[in-house]
Amino acid sequence: MRLKPLLLALLMVHLIAPVSARAAADSGDPRVAVLPPIVRGNVAPHVKAKLAAKLQAGLQASEMNAISASPPEAEGCGPRCVRVTSQRAKTRYVAGARVVVRYSSYKMQLWIADGRTGKRLATVAETCAVCPPVAAASKLELAASRLVVALRERASKPAAFLVTSSPAGADVYIDGKLKGQSPLRLELPRGAYVLEVRQQGYYTGRKELKAIEAVEQKLNIVLVPKSKGGGKLGSVLGWSAIGVGVAAIVAGAVLLAIDGSDCFTTIGNRELCRKTTNTALPGWLLVGGGAALAGGGAAWLFWPRGGSKQRKRTLSNTRRITIAPTGLGLGLRGTF
């Protein structure tokens, strides 16, 4: 019976330990794999070893758990090299340096990278002109401490999002809370969010965001306009009105074209007419009625809803139908 509490305790430790480890890793793992500096120039082996030791000491002085590591590649360490080194050393970060020595002058470039992505997070440059190797190693140690400071400053910056929309001036919501109108720059702490962009007369644009420290992302949300003709029935009625109106205009133009008489004068000054048509009045009625019908249908379909402000904003982008006189009568032009 006494074994039961012990077994339960061991089970709880087994379940909680992985969760605690993941939480510690997410909150900021201080473990860093330190690669030996790449040294270019006429430098003695013991000086190279001194530089490597000072690089590791500078990181440890800033409360980083620095672990010596060997690069998987002979020259440099790119993103793939960083990821492999991090996996082998089981560290969150990988750090390294490049030192160029010319006579008694040292140029040093230090970096620290994210072991998961291989991306460099911070860099520090240092020079030591006409100085002995001991002084150069001391400067490298101080630069390593500054490198950790730069890394922590970067991690403390919030994530940023630059939100734009088409059309502009839409309301921007984060997790249901109004933040302003587009274009808008948002700064958010690390975490997951739901972005909504709302504009009267348009369907709501929605996107899930993942905020990462010190990373700025640009988002352009294109809003889709809602139906302006009252649904399917309104769309059918609007297009039907346009079709009937266009047909009436064509019929009216034909009647106007055949209006008049076909007469000629005989030798005895007698006027003979083979046919006489008087279709001007019905022709103009058809043209006028057709134009009104087509214009009404177009307005029903394409005139923007949502008030005068919304109408002014979108009027320049709406579709148009224009009826204008031409050499043969009236013409119908449209922008769709």
Coordinates of C-alpha atoms in Angstrom, one line a residue:
M1 CA 0.0 0.0 0.0
R2 CA 2.9 2.3 0.7
L3 CA 4.2 1.9 -2.8
K4 CA 1.1 3.7 -4.3
P5 CA 2.0 7.2 -3.2
L6 CA 5.6 6.7 -4.4
L7 CA 4.4 5.4 -7.8
L8 CA 2.0 8.3 -8.2
A9 CA 4.7 10.8 -7.3
L10 CA 7.1 9.3 -9.9
L11 CA 4.3 9.3 -12.5
M12 CA 3.6 13.0 -11.8
V13 CA 7.3 13.9 -12.1
H14 CA 7.5 11.9 -15.4
L15 CA 4.6 13.9 -16.8
I16 CA 5.6 17.3 -15.5
A17 CA 9.3 17.2 -16.3
P18 CA 8.9 17.4 -20.2
V19 CA 6.4 20.2 -19.9
S20 CA 8.8 22.2 -17.6
A21 CA 11.7 21.6 -19.9
R22 CA 9.7 22.9 -22.9
A23 CA 8.6 25.9 -20.9
A24 CA 12.1 26.7 -19.9
A25 CA 13.3 26.4 -23.5
D26 CA 10.5 28.7 -24.7
S27 CA 11.2 31.3 -22.0
G28 CA 14.9 31.7 -23.0
D29 CA 17.5 28.8 -22.9
P30 CA 20.9 30.2 -21.8
R31 CA 22.8 27.3 -23.3
V32 CA 25.1 28.2 -26.2
A33 CA 27.4 26.1 -28.3
V34 CA 30.7 28.1 -28.8
L35 CA 32.6 27.4 -32.0
P36 CA 36.3 28.1 -32.1
P37 CA 37.0 31.5 -33.8
I38 CA 38.1 31.5 -37.5
V39 CA 41.4 33.3 -37.4
R40 CA 43.0 34.7 -40.6
G41 CA 46.6 35.8 -40.5
N42 CA 49.9 34.8 -39.2
V43 CA 48.9 33.8 -35.7
A44 CA 50.6 31.2 -33.4
P45 CA 48.5 28.2 -32.2
H46 CA 48.6 29.3 -28.6
V47 CA 47.1 32.7 -29.5
K48 CA 44.2 31.0 -31.3
A49 CA 43.6 28.9 -28.2
K50 CA 43.7 32.0 -26.1
L51 CA 41.1 33.8 -28.3
A52 CA 38.8 30.7 -28.2
A53 CA 39.0 30.6 -24.4
K54 CA 38.3 34.3 -24.1
L55 CA 35.3 34.0 -26.4
Q56 CA 33.8 31.3 -24.2
A57 CA 34.7 33.3 -21.0
G58 CA 32.9 36.4 -22.2
L59 CA 29.7 34.5 -22.9
Q60 CA 29.9 32.8 -19.5
A61 CA 30.4 36.1 -17.8
S62 CA 27.0 37.2 -19.1
E63 CA 25.3 34.2 -17.5
M64 CA 25.3 32.1 -20.6
N65 CA 26.0 28.4 -20.3
A66 CA 28.8 28.2 -22.9
I67 CA 29.7 24.8 -24.2
S68 CA 32.7 24.2 -26.5
A69 CA 31.7 22.7 -29.9
S70 CA 33.3 21.7 -33.1
P71 CA 31.9 23.0 -36.4
P72 CA 30.7 20.3 -38.8
E73 CA 32.1 22.3 -41.7
A74 CA 35.7 23.3 -42.3
E75 CA 35.1 26.9 -43.5
G76 CA 32.6 29.2 -41.8
C77 CA 29.3 28.2 -40.3
G78 CA 26.1 28.9 -42.3
P79 CA 22.5 28.2 -41.3
R80 CA 22.8 24.5 -41.9
C81 CA 26.0 24.3 -39.9
V82 CA 24.3 26.2 -37.0
R83 CA 21.3 23.8 -36.9
V84 CA 23.6 20.7 -36.9
T85 CA 25.8 22.2 -34.2
S86 CA 22.8 23.1 -32.1
Q87 CA 21.4 19.6 -32.4
R88 CA 24.6 17.9 -31.5
A89 CA 25.3 20.1 -28.5
K90 CA 21.6 20.3 -27.5
T91 CA 21.7 24.1 -27.2
R92 CA 19.3 26.8 -28.1
Y93 CA 22.0 29.1 -29.5
V94 CA 25.3 28.9 -31.4
A95 CA 28.0 31.5 -31.2
G96 CA 31.2 32.1 -33.2
A97 CA 33.7 34.7 -34.3
R98 CA 35.9 35.7 -37.2
V99 CA 39.3 37.3 -36.5
V100 CA 41.5 38.9 -39.1
V101 CA 45.1 39.7 -38.0
R102 CA 47.3 42.0 -40.0
Y103 CA 50.7 42.7 -38.4
S104 CA 49.6 43.7 -34.9
S105 CA 46.1 44.8 -35.6
Y106 CA 43.0 42.7 -35.0
K107 CA 39.5 43.0 -36.6
M108 CA 36.9 40.8 -34.8
Q109 CA 33.4 40.0 -35.9
L110 CA 31.3 38.1 -33.3
W111 CA 27.9 36.5 -33.9
I112 CA 25.2 34.5 -32.2
A113 CA 22.5 32.5 -34.0
D114 CA 19.3 30.7 -33.3
G115 CA 20.0 27.0 -33.4
R116 CA 16.5 26.1 -34.5
T117 CA 16.4 28.3 -37.6
G118 CA 20.1 29.0 -38.3
K119 CA 19.4 32.7 -38.5
R120 CA 21.9 35.1 -36.9
L121 CA 20.3 37.1 -34.1
A122 CA 23.0 39.6 -33.1
T123 CA 26.5 40.6 -34.2
V124 CA 29.2 42.7 -32.6
A125 CA 32.3 44.2 -34.3
E126 CA 35.5 45.0 -32.4
T127 CA 39.0 46.2 -33.5
C128 CA 42.3 46.4 -31.7
A129 CA 45.0 48.4 -33.5
V130 CA 48.6 47.8 -32.8
C131 CA 48.1 45.7 -29.7
P132 CA 49.6 42.5 -28.3
P133 CA 47.7 39.2 -28.4
V134 CA 46.8 39.4 -24.7
A135 CA 45.1 42.8 -25.2
A136 CA 43.3 41.5 -28.3
A137 CA 42.0 38.5 -26.4
S138 CA 40.7 40.7 -23.6
K139 CA 38.9 42.9 -26.1
L140 CA 37.4 39.7 -27.6
E141 CA 36.1 38.7 -24.2
L142 CA 34.4 42.1 -23.6
A143 CA 32.9 41.9 -27.1
A144 CA 31.4 38.5 -26.3
S145 CA 29.7 40.0 -23.2
R146 CA 28.3 42.8 -25.4
L147 CA 27.0 40.2 -27.8
V148 CA 24.8 38.7 -25.1
V149 CA 23.5 42.2 -24.2
A150 CA 22.6 42.7 -27.9
L151 CA 20.8 39.4 -28.0
R152 CA 18.8 40.2 -24.9
E153 CA 17.9 43.6 -26.2
R154 CA 16.6 42.1 -29.4
A155 CA 14.5 39.5 -27.5
S156 CA 12.9 42.3 -25.4
K157 CA 11.5 44.0 -28.5
P158 CA 7.9 43.2 -29.2
A159 CA 6.7 41.8 -32.5
A160 CA 5.5 44.3 -35.0
F161 CA 2.8 44.1 -37.8
L162 CA 2.2 46.7 -40.5
V163 CA -1.4 46.1 -41.5
T164 CA -2.7 47.6 -44.8
S165 CA -6.0 46.9 -46.6
S166 CA -7.7 47.4 -49.9
P167 CA -9.7 49.6 -49.6
A168 CA -7.8 51.6 -47.0
G169 CA -9.4 53.1 -43.9
A170 CA -10.8 49.7 -42.7
D171 CA -11.2 49.0 -38.9
V172 CA -8.5 46.7 -37.6
Y173 CA -9.4 44.3 -34.7
I174 CA -7.1 42.1 -32.7
D175 CA -8.9 39.3 -30.8
G176 CA -12.1 41.2 -31.2
K177 CA -10.7 44.5 -29.9
L178 CA -10.6 47.6 -32.1
K179 CA -7.0 48.9 -32.5
G180 CA -7.4 51.6 -35.2
Q181 CA -7.8 52.0 -39.0
S182 CA -5.6 50.8 -41.8
P183 CA -2.8 51.4 -42.5
L184 CA -1.8 50.6 -39.0
R185 CA 1.4 49.5 -37.2
L186 CA 0.8 47.1 -34.3
E187 CA 3.2 46.0 -31.6
L188 CA 2.3 42.8 -29.9
P189 CA 3.9 40.5 -27.3
R190 CA 4.8 37.0 -28.2
G191 CA 1.8 34.8 -28.8
A192 CA -1.0 33.9 -31.2
Y193 CA -3.7 36.3 -32.3
V194 CA -6.6 36.7 -34.6
L195 CA -6.6 39.7 -36.9
E196 CA -9.9 41.0 -38.4
V197 CA -10.2 43.8 -40.9
R198 CA -13.8 45.2 -41.2
Q199 CA -15.2 47.7 -43.7
Q200 CA -18.9 48.5 -44.3
G201 CA -20.1 46.9 -47.5
Y202 CA -17.3 44.3 -47.5
Y203 CA -16.8 40.8 -46.1
T204 CA -14.6 40.7 -43.0
G205 CA -11.0 39.8 -43.7
R206 CA -9.6 37.4 -41.1
K207 CA -6.1 36.1 -40.5
E208 CA -4.3 34.2 -37.7
L209 CA -1.1 35.8 -36.5
K210 CA 2.0 34.4 -34.7
A211 CA 3.9 37.2 -33.0
I212 CA 7.7 36.6 -32.7
E213 CA 10.0 38.9 -30.8
A214 CA 11.7 41.6 -32.8
V215 CA 10.2 40.4 -36.1
E216 CA 8.2 42.9 -38.2
Q217 CA 5.7 41.4 -40.7
K218 CA 3.8 43.2 -43.4
L219 CA 0.2 42.2 -44.0
N220 CA -2.1 43.4 -46.9
I221 CA -5.7 42.4 -46.5
V222 CA -7.8 42.6 -49.7
L223 CA -11.5 42.9 -48.8
V224 CA -14.1 41.3 -51.0
P225 CA -17.2 43.6 -51.6
K226 CA -20.6 42.2 -50.7
S227 CA -23.4 41.8 -53.4
K228 CA -24.7 45.3 -54.2
G229 CA -27.9 44.1 -55.9
G230 CA -29.8 42.5 -53.0
G231 CA -28.7 38.9 -53.6
K232 CA -29.4 36.6 -56.5
L233 CA -32.9 38.0 -57.2
G234 CA -31.6 41.6 -57.3
S235 CA -28.8 40.5 -59.6
V236 CA -31.2 38.8 -62.0
L237 CA -33.5 41.8 -62.0
G238 CA -30.6 44.2 -62.6
W239 CA -29.1 42.3 -65.5
S240 CA -32.6 41.7 -67.0
A241 CA -33.3 45.5 -66.9
I242 CA -29.9 46.2 -68.6
G243 CA -30.7 43.5 -71.3
V244 CA -34.2 44.8 -72.0
G245 CA -32.9 48.4 -72.0
V246 CA -30.2 47.6 -74.5
A247 CA -32.6 45.8 -76.8
A248 CA -35.0 48.7 -76.6
I249 CA -32.2 51.1 -77.5
V250 CA -31.2 49.0 -80.5
A251 CA -34.9 48.8 -81.7
G252 CA -35.3 52.5 -81.3
A253 CA -32.1 53.2 -83.3
V254 CA -33.5 51.0 -86.1
L255 CA -36.8 52.9 -86.2
L256 CA -34.9 56.2 -86.3
A257 CA -32.8 55.0 -89.1
I258 CA -35.8 54.0 -91.3
D259 CA -37.9 57.1 -90.5
G260 CA -38.7 59.2 -93.6
S261 CA -40.1 58.8 -97.1
D262 CA -38.7 57.4 -100.3
C263 CA -40.0 59.9 -102.9
F264 CA -39.0 61.1 -106.4
T265 CA -40.3 63.6 -108.9
T266 CA -41.6 62.5 -112.3
I267 CA -41.2 64.3 -115.6
G268 CA -44.5 66.1 -115.1
N269 CA -43.4 67.4 -111.8
R270 CA -45.4 64.9 -110.0
E271 CA -44.1 63.5 -106.7
L272 CA -44.4 59.8 -106.4
C273 CA -43.4 58.0 -103.1
R274 CA -42.8 54.3 -103.1
K275 CA -43.0 54.2 -99.3
T276 CA -43.4 56.5 -96.4
T277 CA -42.5 55.7 -92.8
N278 CA -43.2 57.8 -89.7
T279 CA -41.2 56.0 -87.0
A280 CA -39.4 58.9 -85.3
L281 CA -41.7 59.1 -82.3
P282 CA -41.7 55.4 -81.4
G283 CA -38.0 55.3 -82.1
W284 CA -37.2 58.1 -79.6
L285 CA -39.5 56.6 -77.1
L286 CA -37.8 53.2 -77.3
V287 CA -34.3 54.8 -77.1
G288 CA -35.3 57.0 -74.1
G289 CA -37.1 54.2 -72.2
G290 CA -34.3 51.7 -73.0
A291 CA -31.7 54.1 -71.7
A292 CA -33.6 54.7 -68.5
L293 CA -34.2 51.0 -68.0
A294 CA -30.5 50.1 -68.6
G295 CA -29.3 52.9 -66.5
G296 CA -31.6 51.9 -63.6
G297 CA -30.4 48.3 -63.8
A298 CA -26.8 49.3 -63.8
A299 CA -27.3 51.6 -60.8
W300 CA -29.1 48.8 -59.0
L301 CA -26.2 46.4 -59.6
F302 CA -23.1 48.6 -59.3
W303 CA -24.0 51.7 -57.2
P304 CA -22.1 51.3 -53.9
R305 CA -24.1 50.9 -50.7
G306 CA -23.1 52.0 -47.3
G307 CA -23.8 55.8 -47.1
S308 CA -22.3 58.8 -48.7
K309 CA -18.8 58.3 -47.2
Q310 CA -18.5 54.7 -48.5
R311 CA -20.0 55.8 -51.9
K312 CA -17.4 58.5 -52.4
R313 CA -14.6 56.1 -51.4
T314 CA -15.6 53.4 -53.9
L315 CA -17.2 55.3 -56.7
S316 CA -14.0 55.6 -58.6
N317 CA -13.6 51.8 -58.6
T318 CA -17.2 50.9 -59.5
R319 CA -18.4 49.5 -62.9
R320 CA -19.9 52.0 -65.3
I321 CA -22.3 51.9 -68.2
T322 CA -22.5 55.0 -70.5
I323 CA -24.9 55.8 -73.3
A324 CA -23.6 58.4 -75.7
P325 CA -24.5 59.5 -79.3
T326 CA -22.3 58.2 -82.1
G327 CA -22.3 58.7 -85.9
L328 CA -24.9 56.0 -86.4
G329 CA -27.2 56.9 -83.5
L330 CA -26.6 56.0 -79.8
G331 CA -23.8 53.8 -78.5
L332 CA -23.5 51.8 -75.3
R333 CA -20.2 51.7 -73.5
G334 CA -19.3 50.0 -70.2
T335 CA -16.5 49.4 -67.7
F336 CA -16.7 46.1 -66.0

